């Protein structure tokens, strides 16, 4: 797990985001226990209440499961759910920004489509 | 009510007002950051909270009981400060013993563990320790003493980066294991910004911020872009400062953005605690 904090968002959201990323990239596997609030809190000098708030975000999204007295576990199907969720947000998060910037740079729709095709080829 | 209540507290030294009408509540089991420029009144406030000095007016209560000359209430609080209150020629281990008899308890296991981690020898007379190690000894005492409220005045004075790391880890660990209130006064704001749940800012003897850290930062924005666009956007907002490089401007806004429409040319980011603090308290300091 690689935590990289910035100041542009509340810390609890960043905690949630980073754990989600770790699940998405396979750093935390489904059914596996994730580090405790104290461990994360100690490692990154974040208030335990903030860490817990971030984790609870993921619990309410059913990506994490609380096992009483044991800790937090990655829920079955969490990775798929994250993918689905990110697909739904793809347009708002990326496409709109790309189109706006293209308009500012006088890149028309045709040219943008060509650039996207080129991008697909290069991967 | 559980917690410490500070009501309309005023304190002057030599006819100079140091604290002016301070009112606040310190709740159980929370980590607070007490921020202020040099001479803002932080140390005075902390000394008042543990009754090391008495207020001129106003009162301080802990769990509904006035703390003044109330040994039972005072034994629930501990202040670590620059002032050394221990008898001279005491060895480090004797300071631990002395604290134990004074507070009726001491987490010796924790103290020993921290002495090892910091590399503090307990057979040395504490007066002969370097500044850094004297701070370390006092920190260990503050973390091992069995109280509900721990006040740390400049707890990292003279500590190098490695030792500060050990301290922050120890703080989080002991807090998770045994939740209690910590009020930390420090100038290294960035290092504790994510640790503190609640932020208190004192400026010129007045309490100017008293809120959850998350809420405070949620209302602190950096608006940057071309000067005219930034000025247009921030008109009517609470601008607490700005930086300029040629015609590019960054304005610091503390408070609501009023849902104004945002021009494509400007960026709005969340401000960090240090930047917020500097801009809120940059009016010089008359208490210096």
mmCIF file of N, CA and C in Angstrom, chain B residues 88-210:
data_model
loop_
_atom_site.group_PDB
_atom_site.id
_atom_site.type_symbol
_atom_site.label_atom_id
_atom_site.label_comp_id
_atom_site.label_asym_id
_atom_site.label_seq_id
_atom_site.Cartn_x
_atom_site.Cartn_y
_atom_site.Cartn_z
ATOM 1 N N UNK B 88 16.708 19.446 41.707
ATOM 2 C CA UNK B 88 17.981 19.292 40.989
ATOM 3 C C UNK B 88 18.683 18.005 41.411
ATOM 4 N N UNK B 89 19.641 17.589 40.579
ATOM 5 C CA UNK B 89 20.455 16.398 40.848
ATOM 6 C C UNK B 89 19.676 15.092 40.863
ATOM 7 N N UNK B 90 18.458 15.145 40.332
ATOM 8 C CA UNK B 90 17.675 13.917 40.244
ATOM 9 C C UNK B 90 18.097 13.149 38.988
ATOM 10 N N UNK B 91 18.266 11.835 39.155
ATOM 11 C CA UNK B 91 18.555 11.024 37.977
ATOM 12 C C UNK B 91 17.246 10.790 37.223
ATOM 13 N N UNK B 92 17.380 10.436 35.940
ATOM 14 C CA UNK B 92 16.190 10.204 35.113
ATOM 15 C C UNK B 92 15.266 9.184 35.770
ATOM 16 N N UNK B 93 15.855 8.086 36.256
ATOM 17 C CA UNK B 93 15.004 7.048 36.854
ATOM 18 C C UNK B 93 14.311 7.548 38.137
ATOM 19 N N UNK B 94 14.966 8.488 38.823
ATOM 20 C CA UNK B 94 14.348 9.055 40.026
ATOM 21 C C UNK B 94 13.202 10.003 39.672
ATOM 22 N N UNK B 95 13.362 10.684 38.517
ATOM 23 C CA UNK B 95 12.262 11.531 38.047
ATOM 24 C C UNK B 95 11.037 10.650 37.795
ATOM 25 N N UNK B 96 11.266 9.476 37.210
ATOM 26 C CA UNK B 96 10.159 8.540 36.975
ATOM 27 C C UNK B 96 9.515 8.133 38.303
ATOM 28 N N UNK B 97 10.361 7.800 39.283
ATOM 29 C CA UNK B 97 9.853 7.371 40.603
ATOM 30 C C UNK B 97 9.072 8.497 41.278
ATOM 31 N N UNK B 98 9.660 9.689 41.176
ATOM 32 C CA UNK B 98 9.069 10.884 41.776
ATOM 33 C C UNK B 98 7.677 11.127 41.185
ATOM 34 N N UNK B 99 7.582 11.001 39.859
ATOM 35 C CA UNK B 99 6.301 11.181 39.173
ATOM 36 C C UNK B 99 5.295 10.132 39.629
ATOM 37 N N UNK B 100 5.809 8.909 39.798
ATOM 38 C CA UNK B 100 4.932 7.813 40.218
ATOM 39 C C UNK B 100 4.312 8.097 41.581
ATOM 40 N N UNK B 101 5.131 8.558 42.507
ATOM 41 C CA UNK B 101 4.592 8.809 43.847
ATOM 42 C C UNK B 101 3.656 10.016 43.834
ATOM 43 N N UNK B 102 3.956 10.958 42.944
ATOM 44 C CA UNK B 102 3.148 12.177 42.876
ATOM 45 C C UNK B 102 1.789 11.931 42.233
ATOM 46 N N UNK B 103 1.766 11.122 41.184
ATOM 47 C CA UNK B 103 0.520 10.893 40.446
ATOM 48 C C UNK B 103 -0.128 9.551 40.765
ATOM 49 N N UNK B 104 0.483 8.807 41.682
ATOM 50 C CA UNK B 104 -0.112 7.543 42.087
ATOM 51 C C UNK B 104 -0.109 6.484 41.002
ATOM 52 N N UNK B 105 0.844 6.576 40.098
ATOM 53 C CA UNK B 105 0.948 5.564 39.059
ATOM 54 C C UNK B 105 1.884 6.018 37.973
ATOM 55 N N UNK B 106 2.364 5.065 37.185
ATOM 56 C CA UNK B 106 3.307 5.383 36.115
ATOM 57 C C UNK B 106 3.460 4.133 35.253
ATOM 58 N N UNK B 107 3.320 4.274 33.960
ATOM 59 C CA UNK B 107 3.442 3.119 33.075
ATOM 60 C C UNK B 107 4.921 2.815 32.840
ATOM 61 N N UNK B 108 5.485 2.008 33.756
ATOM 62 C CA UNK B 108 6.925 1.757 33.701
ATOM 63 C C UNK B 108 7.337 0.989 32.458
ATOM 64 N N UNK B 109 6.448 0.114 32.024
ATOM 65 C CA UNK B 109 6.746 -0.670 30.818
ATOM 66 C C UNK B 109 6.904 0.247 29.602
ATOM 67 N N UNK B 110 5.947 1.171 29.471
ATOM 68 C CA UNK B 110 6.002 2.126 28.365
ATOM 69 C C UNK B 110 7.255 2.984 28.466
ATOM 70 N N UNK B 111 7.531 3.481 29.681
ATOM 71 C CA UNK B 111 8.697 4.349 29.889
ATOM 72 C C UNK B 111 9.981 3.630 29.491
ATOM 73 N N UNK B 112 10.095 2.375 29.913
ATOM 74 C CA UNK B 112 11.306 1.611 29.609
ATOM 75 C C UNK B 112 11.443 1.379 28.107
ATOM 76 N N UNK B 113 10.326 1.045 27.489
ATOM 77 C CA UNK B 113 10.305 0.817 26.046
ATOM 78 C C UNK B 113 10.735 2.086 25.297
ATOM 79 N N UNK B 114 10.194 3.236 25.743
ATOM 80 C CA UNK B 114 10.527 4.494 25.066
ATOM 81 C C UNK B 114 11.978 4.906 25.319
ATOM 82 N N UNK B 115 12.470 4.644 26.529
ATOM 83 C CA UNK B 115 13.880 4.955 26.831
ATOM 84 C C UNK B 115 14.784 4.193 25.862
ATOM 85 N N UNK B 116 14.430 2.943 25.603
ATOM 86 C CA UNK B 116 15.229 2.144 24.663
ATOM 87 C C UNK B 116 15.127 2.701 23.249
ATOM 88 N N UNK B 117 13.895 3.000 22.833
ATOM 89 C CA UNK B 117 13.704 3.504 21.470
ATOM 90 C C UNK B 117 14.445 4.826 21.247
ATOM 91 N N UNK B 118 14.387 5.704 22.247
ATOM 92 C CA UNK B 118 15.034 7.015 22.110
ATOM 93 C C UNK B 118 16.526 6.947 22.449
ATOM 94 N N UNK B 119 16.936 5.866 23.125
ATOM 95 C CA UNK B 119 18.317 5.780 23.575
ATOM 96 C C UNK B 119 18.595 6.702 24.755
ATOM 97 N N UNK B 120 17.653 6.763 25.695
ATOM 98 C CA UNK B 120 17.833 7.607 26.880
ATOM 99 C C UNK B 120 18.333 6.765 28.054
ATOM 100 N N UNK B 121 19.493 7.173 28.618
ATOM 101 C CA UNK B 121 20.065 6.475 29.776
ATOM 102 C C UNK B 121 19.347 6.963 31.036
ATOM 103 N N UNK B 122 18.916 6.016 31.882
ATOM 104 C CA UNK B 122 18.149 6.448 33.056
ATOM 105 C C UNK B 122 19.016 6.687 34.289
ATOM 106 N N UNK B 123 20.322 6.386 34.153
ATOM 107 C CA UNK B 123 21.207 6.601 35.301
ATOM 108 C C UNK B 123 21.844 7.982 35.329
ATOM 109 N N UNK B 124 21.518 8.787 34.337
ATOM 110 C CA UNK B 124 22.133 10.112 34.228
ATOM 111 C C UNK B 124 21.299 11.150 34.983
ATOM 112 N N UNK B 125 21.972 12.118 35.586
ATOM 113 C CA UNK B 125 21.270 13.222 36.236
ATOM 114 C C UNK B 125 20.610 14.062 35.147
ATOM 115 N N UNK B 126 19.312 14.287 35.306
ATOM 116 C CA UNK B 126 18.559 14.839 34.174
ATOM 117 C C UNK B 126 19.005 16.255 33.802
ATOM 118 N N UNK B 127 19.552 16.978 34.760
ATOM 119 C CA UNK B 127 20.062 18.320 34.488
ATOM 120 C C UNK B 127 21.248 18.316 33.530
ATOM 121 N N UNK B 128 21.908 17.168 33.454
ATOM 122 C CA UNK B 128 23.102 17.088 32.599
ATOM 123 C C UNK B 128 22.780 16.595 31.196
ATOM 124 N N UNK B 129 21.502 16.322 30.949
ATOM 125 C CA UNK B 129 21.103 15.874 29.609
ATOM 126 C C UNK B 129 21.145 17.051 28.633
ATOM 127 N N UNK B 130 21.330 16.731 27.348
ATOM 128 C CA UNK B 130 21.269 17.777 26.322
ATOM 129 C C UNK B 130 19.819 18.259 26.214
ATOM 130 N N UNK B 131 19.615 19.390 25.523
ATOM 131 C CA UNK B 131 18.263 19.944 25.368
ATOM 132 C C UNK B 131 17.309 18.894 24.795
ATOM 133 N N UNK B 132 17.765 18.218 23.740
ATOM 134 C CA UNK B 132 16.930 17.216 23.087
ATOM 135 C C UNK B 132 16.541 16.101 24.041
ATOM 136 N N UNK B 133 17.523 15.587 24.775
ATOM 137 C CA UNK B 133 17.224 14.475 25.680
ATOM 138 C C UNK B 133 16.418 14.902 26.906
ATOM 139 N N UNK B 134 16.561 16.164 27.295
ATOM 140 C CA UNK B 134 15.728 16.645 28.397
ATOM 141 C C UNK B 134 14.256 16.658 27.932
ATOM 142 N N UNK B 135 14.056 17.107 26.697
ATOM 143 C CA UNK B 135 12.707 17.071 26.125
ATOM 144 C C UNK B 135 12.201 15.628 26.079
ATOM 145 N N UNK B 136 13.075 14.726 25.625
ATOM 146 C CA UNK B 136 12.678 13.317 25.502
ATOM 147 C C UNK B 136 12.255 12.753 26.856
ATOM 148 N N UNK B 137 13.055 13.073 27.896
ATOM 149 C CA UNK B 137 12.700 12.566 29.221
ATOM 150 C C UNK B 137 11.322 13.085 29.644
ATOM 151 N N UNK B 138 11.091 14.368 29.402
ATOM 152 C CA UNK B 138 9.807 14.950 29.811
ATOM 153 C C UNK B 138 8.643 14.377 29.009
ATOM 154 N N UNK B 139 8.924 14.075 27.732
ATOM 155 C CA UNK B 139 7.901 13.452 26.893
ATOM 156 C C UNK B 139 7.526 12.075 27.422
ATOM 157 N N UNK B 140 8.557 11.324 27.790
ATOM 158 C CA UNK B 140 8.305 9.972 28.298
ATOM 159 C C UNK B 140 7.453 10.042 29.561
ATOM 160 N N UNK B 141 7.797 10.988 30.439
ATOM 161 C CA UNK B 141 7.003 11.175 31.657
ATOM 162 C C UNK B 141 5.553 11.496 31.282
ATOM 163 N N UNK B 142 5.379 12.409 30.328
ATOM 164 C CA UNK B 142 4.032 12.852 29.951
ATOM 165 C C UNK B 142 3.191 11.713 29.367
ATOM 166 N N UNK B 143 3.849 10.798 28.650
ATOM 167 C CA UNK B 143 3.100 9.698 28.044
ATOM 168 C C UNK B 143 2.840 8.569 29.036
ATOM 169 N N UNK B 144 3.675 8.477 30.081
ATOM 170 C CA UNK B 144 3.565 7.349 31.012
ATOM 171 C C UNK B 144 2.737 7.682 32.254
ATOM 172 N N UNK B 145 2.437 8.948 32.440
ATOM 173 C CA UNK B 145 1.717 9.355 33.647
ATOM 174 C C UNK B 145 0.214 9.063 33.472
ATOM 175 N N UNK B 146 -0.446 8.513 34.497
ATOM 176 C CA UNK B 146 -1.843 8.080 34.331
ATOM 177 C C UNK B 146 -2.851 9.208 34.535
ATOM 178 N N UNK B 147 -2.969 10.085 33.550
ATOM 179 C CA UNK B 147 -3.926 11.186 33.665
ATOM 180 C C UNK B 147 -4.884 11.169 32.473
ATOM 181 N N UNK B 148 -5.970 11.923 32.602
ATOM 182 C CA UNK B 148 -6.955 11.965 31.516
ATOM 183 C C UNK B 148 -6.671 13.075 30.512
ATOM 184 N N UNK B 149 -5.908 14.083 30.972
ATOM 185 C CA UNK B 149 -5.617 15.231 30.107
ATOM 186 C C UNK B 149 -4.119 15.501 30.106
ATOM 187 N N UNK B 150 -3.505 15.382 28.943
ATOM 188 C CA UNK B 150 -2.071 15.626 28.834
ATOM 189 C C UNK B 150 -1.856 16.865 27.969
ATOM 190 N N UNK B 151 -1.171 17.844 28.534
ATOM 191 C CA UNK B 151 -0.875 19.063 27.780
ATOM 192 C C UNK B 151 0.600 19.070 27.427
ATOM 193 N N UNK B 152 0.903 19.203 26.153
ATOM 194 C CA UNK B 152 2.285 19.164 25.706
ATOM 195 C C UNK B 152 2.649 20.517 25.097
ATOM 196 N N UNK B 153 3.466 21.272 25.825
ATOM 197 C CA UNK B 153 3.891 22.587 25.349
ATOM 198 C C UNK B 153 5.233 22.422 24.644
ATOM 199 N N UNK B 154 5.240 22.574 23.345
ATOM 200 C CA UNK B 154 6.454 22.395 22.533
ATOM 201 C C UNK B 154 7.105 21.036 22.824
ATOM 202 N N UNK B 155 6.392 19.948 22.576
ATOM 203 C CA UNK B 155 6.928 18.630 22.942
ATOM 204 C C UNK B 155 8.097 18.174 22.082
ATOM 205 N N UNK B 156 8.382 18.874 20.994
ATOM 206 C CA UNK B 156 9.458 18.378 20.125
ATOM 207 C C UNK B 156 10.623 19.351 20.063
ATOM 208 N N UNK B 157 10.690 20.223 21.066
ATOM 209 C CA UNK B 157 11.778 21.191 21.142
ATOM 210 C C UNK B 157 13.137 20.481 21.181
ATOM 211 N N UNK B 158 13.971 20.751 20.179
ATOM 212 C CA UNK B 158 15.310 20.174 20.160
ATOM 213 C C UNK B 158 15.379 18.741 19.678
ATOM 214 N N UNK B 159 14.237 18.189 19.227
ATOM 215 C CA UNK B 159 14.244 16.803 18.753
ATOM 216 C C UNK B 159 14.585 16.738 17.259
ATOM 217 N N UNK B 160 15.460 15.798 16.880
ATOM 218 C CA UNK B 160 15.763 15.653 15.456
ATOM 219 C C UNK B 160 14.640 14.870 14.777
ATOM 220 N N UNK B 161 14.712 14.793 13.449
ATOM 221 C CA UNK B 161 13.614 14.181 12.674
ATOM 222 C C UNK B 161 13.339 12.742 13.111
ATOM 223 N N UNK B 162 14.403 11.988 13.381
ATOM 224 C CA UNK B 162 14.227 10.594 13.792
ATOM 225 C C UNK B 162 13.519 10.486 15.129
ATOM 226 N N UNK B 163 13.908 11.335 16.071
ATOM 227 C CA UNK B 163 13.279 11.326 17.387
ATOM 228 C C UNK B 163 11.833 11.813 17.337
ATOM 229 N N UNK B 164 11.559 12.756 16.437
ATOM 230 C CA UNK B 164 10.171 13.226 16.305
ATOM 231 C C UNK B 164 9.300 12.087 15.797
ATOM 232 N N UNK B 165 9.831 11.346 14.856
ATOM 233 C CA UNK B 165 9.126 10.178 14.313
ATOM 234 C C UNK B 165 8.769 9.185 15.430
ATOM 235 N N UNK B 166 9.748 8.929 16.291
ATOM 236 C CA UNK B 166 9.507 7.998 17.409
ATOM 237 C C UNK B 166 8.394 8.559 18.310
ATOM 238 N N UNK B 167 8.465 9.860 18.543
ATOM 239 C CA UNK B 167 7.446 10.478 19.401
ATOM 240 C C UNK B 167 6.045 10.362 18.792
ATOM 241 N N UNK B 168 5.892 10.711 17.507
ATOM 242 C CA UNK B 168 4.567 10.649 16.889
ATOM 243 C C UNK B 168 4.022 9.219 16.922
ATOM 244 N N UNK B 169 4.900 8.250 16.652
ATOM 245 C CA UNK B 169 4.471 6.848 16.709
ATOM 246 C C UNK B 169 4.011 6.468 18.115
ATOM 247 N N UNK B 170 4.806 6.879 19.102
ATOM 248 C CA UNK B 170 4.470 6.551 20.491
ATOM 249 C C UNK B 170 3.144 7.197 20.882
ATOM 250 N N UNK B 171 2.950 8.430 20.431
ATOM 251 C CA UNK B 171 1.725 9.159 20.751
ATOM 252 C C UNK B 171 0.505 8.426 20.186
ATOM 253 N N UNK B 172 0.564 8.063 18.916
ATOM 254 C CA UNK B 172 -0.555 7.378 18.278
ATOM 255 C C UNK B 172 -0.819 6.037 18.959
ATOM 256 N N UNK B 173 0.274 5.334 19.268
ATOM 257 C CA UNK B 173 0.132 4.012 19.855
ATOM 258 C C UNK B 173 -0.523 4.075 21.240
ATOM 259 N N UNK B 174 -0.029 4.979 22.074
ATOM 260 C CA UNK B 174 -0.573 5.064 23.435
ATOM 261 C C UNK B 174 -2.003 5.612 23.414
ATOM 262 N N UNK B 175 -2.281 6.500 22.442
ATOM 263 C CA UNK B 175 -3.624 7.055 22.309
ATOM 264 C C UNK B 175 -4.617 5.969 21.881
ATOM 265 N N UNK B 176 -4.182 5.098 20.953
ATOM 266 C CA UNK B 176 -5.059 4.023 20.486
ATOM 267 C C UNK B 176 -5.314 3.011 21.599
ATOM 268 N N UNK B 177 -4.273 2.752 22.381
ATOM 269 C CA UNK B 177 -4.362 1.754 23.437
ATOM 270 C C UNK B 177 -5.174 2.266 24.624
ATOM 271 N N UNK B 178 -4.951 3.516 24.935
ATOM 272 C CA UNK B 178 -5.557 4.093 26.119
ATOM 273 C C UNK B 178 -5.995 5.529 25.797
ATOM 274 N N UNK B 179 -7.169 5.665 25.164
ATOM 275 C CA UNK B 179 -7.595 6.999 24.706
ATOM 276 C C UNK B 179 -7.686 7.991 25.853
ATOM 277 N N UNK B 180 -7.115 9.155 25.649
ATOM 278 C CA UNK B 180 -7.215 10.266 26.597
ATOM 279 C C UNK B 180 -6.985 11.536 25.801
ATOM 280 N N UNK B 181 -7.121 12.665 26.446
ATOM 281 C CA UNK B 181 -6.982 13.917 25.702
ATOM 282 C C UNK B 181 -5.533 14.388 25.676
ATOM 283 N N UNK B 182 -5.096 14.795 24.486
ATOM 284 C CA UNK B 182 -3.798 15.443 24.342
ATOM 285 C C UNK B 182 -4.024 16.828 23.754
ATOM 286 N N UNK B 183 -3.422 17.833 24.359
ATOM 287 C CA UNK B 183 -3.437 19.164 23.765
ATOM 288 C C UNK B 183 -1.984 19.482 23.430
ATOM 289 N N UNK B 184 -1.704 19.616 22.145
ATOM 290 C CA UNK B 184 -0.324 19.773 21.699
ATOM 291 C C UNK B 184 -0.107 21.160 21.116
ATOM 292 N N UNK B 185 0.867 21.864 21.715
ATOM 293 C CA UNK B 185 1.231 23.165 21.193
ATOM 294 C C UNK B 185 2.561 23.018 20.472
ATOM 295 N N UNK B 186 2.594 23.373 19.192
ATOM 296 C CA UNK B 186 3.834 23.196 18.438
ATOM 297 C C UNK B 186 3.921 24.186 17.293
ATOM 298 N N UNK B 187 5.161 24.407 16.830
ATOM 299 C CA UNK B 187 5.345 25.261 15.654
ATOM 300 C C UNK B 187 5.494 24.430 14.392
ATOM 301 N N UNK B 188 5.727 23.127 14.560
ATOM 302 C CA UNK B 188 5.858 22.265 13.378
ATOM 303 C C UNK B 188 4.480 21.731 13.001
ATOM 304 N N UNK B 189 3.672 22.622 12.459
ATOM 305 C CA UNK B 189 2.264 22.336 12.206
ATOM 306 C C UNK B 189 2.064 21.200 11.205
ATOM 307 N N UNK B 190 2.856 21.226 10.140
ATOM 308 C CA UNK B 190 2.692 20.202 9.102
ATOM 309 C C UNK B 190 2.781 18.790 9.666
ATOM 310 N N UNK B 191 3.682 18.627 10.649
ATOM 311 C CA UNK B 191 3.903 17.281 11.162
ATOM 312 C C UNK B 191 2.743 16.745 11.996
ATOM 313 N N UNK B 192 1.935 17.638 12.560
ATOM 314 C CA UNK B 192 0.826 17.147 13.376
ATOM 315 C C UNK B 192 -0.540 17.395 12.727
ATOM 316 N N UNK B 193 -0.541 18.024 11.556
ATOM 317 C CA UNK B 193 -1.810 18.444 10.937
ATOM 318 C C UNK B 193 -2.822 17.296 10.814
ATOM 319 N N UNK B 194 -2.347 16.102 10.470
ATOM 320 C CA UNK B 194 -3.276 14.978 10.287
ATOM 321 C C UNK B 194 -3.553 14.220 11.579
ATOM 322 N N UNK B 195 -2.803 14.582 12.615
ATOM 323 C CA UNK B 195 -2.970 13.895 13.900
ATOM 324 C C UNK B 195 -4.028 14.541 14.772
ATOM 325 N N UNK B 196 -4.224 15.831 14.582
ATOM 326 C CA UNK B 196 -5.126 16.539 15.492
ATOM 327 C C UNK B 196 -6.561 16.545 14.970
ATOM 328 N N UNK B 197 -7.460 16.225 15.883
ATOM 329 C CA UNK B 197 -8.872 16.137 15.511
ATOM 330 C C UNK B 197 -9.528 17.516 15.601
ATOM 331 N N UNK B 198 -8.955 18.335 16.483
ATOM 332 C CA UNK B 198 -9.565 19.634 16.766
ATOM 333 C C UNK B 198 -8.461 20.684 16.792
ATOM 334 N N UNK B 199 -8.717 21.833 16.218
ATOM 335 C CA UNK B 199 -7.675 22.858 16.175
ATOM 336 C C UNK B 199 -8.104 24.126 16.925
ATOM 337 N N UNK B 200 -7.166 24.633 17.731
ATOM 338 C CA UNK B 200 -7.369 25.874 18.473
ATOM 339 C C UNK B 200 -6.281 26.846 18.031
ATOM 340 N N UNK B 201 -6.669 28.038 17.605
ATOM 341 C CA UNK B 201 -5.664 29.035 17.235
ATOM 342 C C UNK B 201 -5.819 30.238 18.142
ATOM 343 N N UNK B 202 -4.711 30.620 18.769
ATOM 344 C CA UNK B 202 -4.701 31.810 19.610
ATOM 345 C C UNK B 202 -3.899 32.893 18.920
ATOM 346 N N UNK B 203 -4.442 34.084 18.878
ATOM 347 C CA UNK B 203 -3.735 35.204 18.284
ATOM 348 C C UNK B 203 -3.963 36.437 19.155
ATOM 349 N N UNK B 204 -2.858 37.069 19.526
ATOM 350 C CA UNK B 204 -2.937 38.250 20.395
ATOM 351 C C UNK B 204 -3.850 38.023 21.596
ATOM 352 N N UNK B 205 -3.727 36.865 22.235
ATOM 353 C CA UNK B 205 -4.471 36.615 23.454
ATOM 354 C C UNK B 205 -5.926 36.246 23.272
ATOM 355 N N UNK B 206 -6.351 36.108 22.023
ATOM 356 C CA UNK B 206 -7.751 35.725 21.771
ATOM 357 C C UNK B 206 -7.804 34.409 21.003
ATOM 358 N N UNK B 207 -8.873 33.672 21.269
ATOM 359 C CA UNK B 207 -9.066 32.407 20.573
ATOM 360 C C UNK B 207 -9.784 32.712 19.266
ATOM 361 N N UNK B 208 -9.080 32.539 18.133
ATOM 362 C CA UNK B 208 -9.711 32.922 16.854
ATOM 363 C C UNK B 208 -10.211 31.730 16.041
ATOM 364 N N UNK B 209 -9.739 30.507 16.365
ATOM 365 C CA UNK B 209 -10.278 29.306 15.725
ATOM 366 C C UNK B 209 -10.464 28.246 16.795
ATOM 367 N N UNK B 210 -11.615 27.590 16.802
ATOM 368 C CA UNK B 210 -11.921 26.541 17.779
ATOM 369 C C UNK B 210 -12.916 25.604 17.114
#
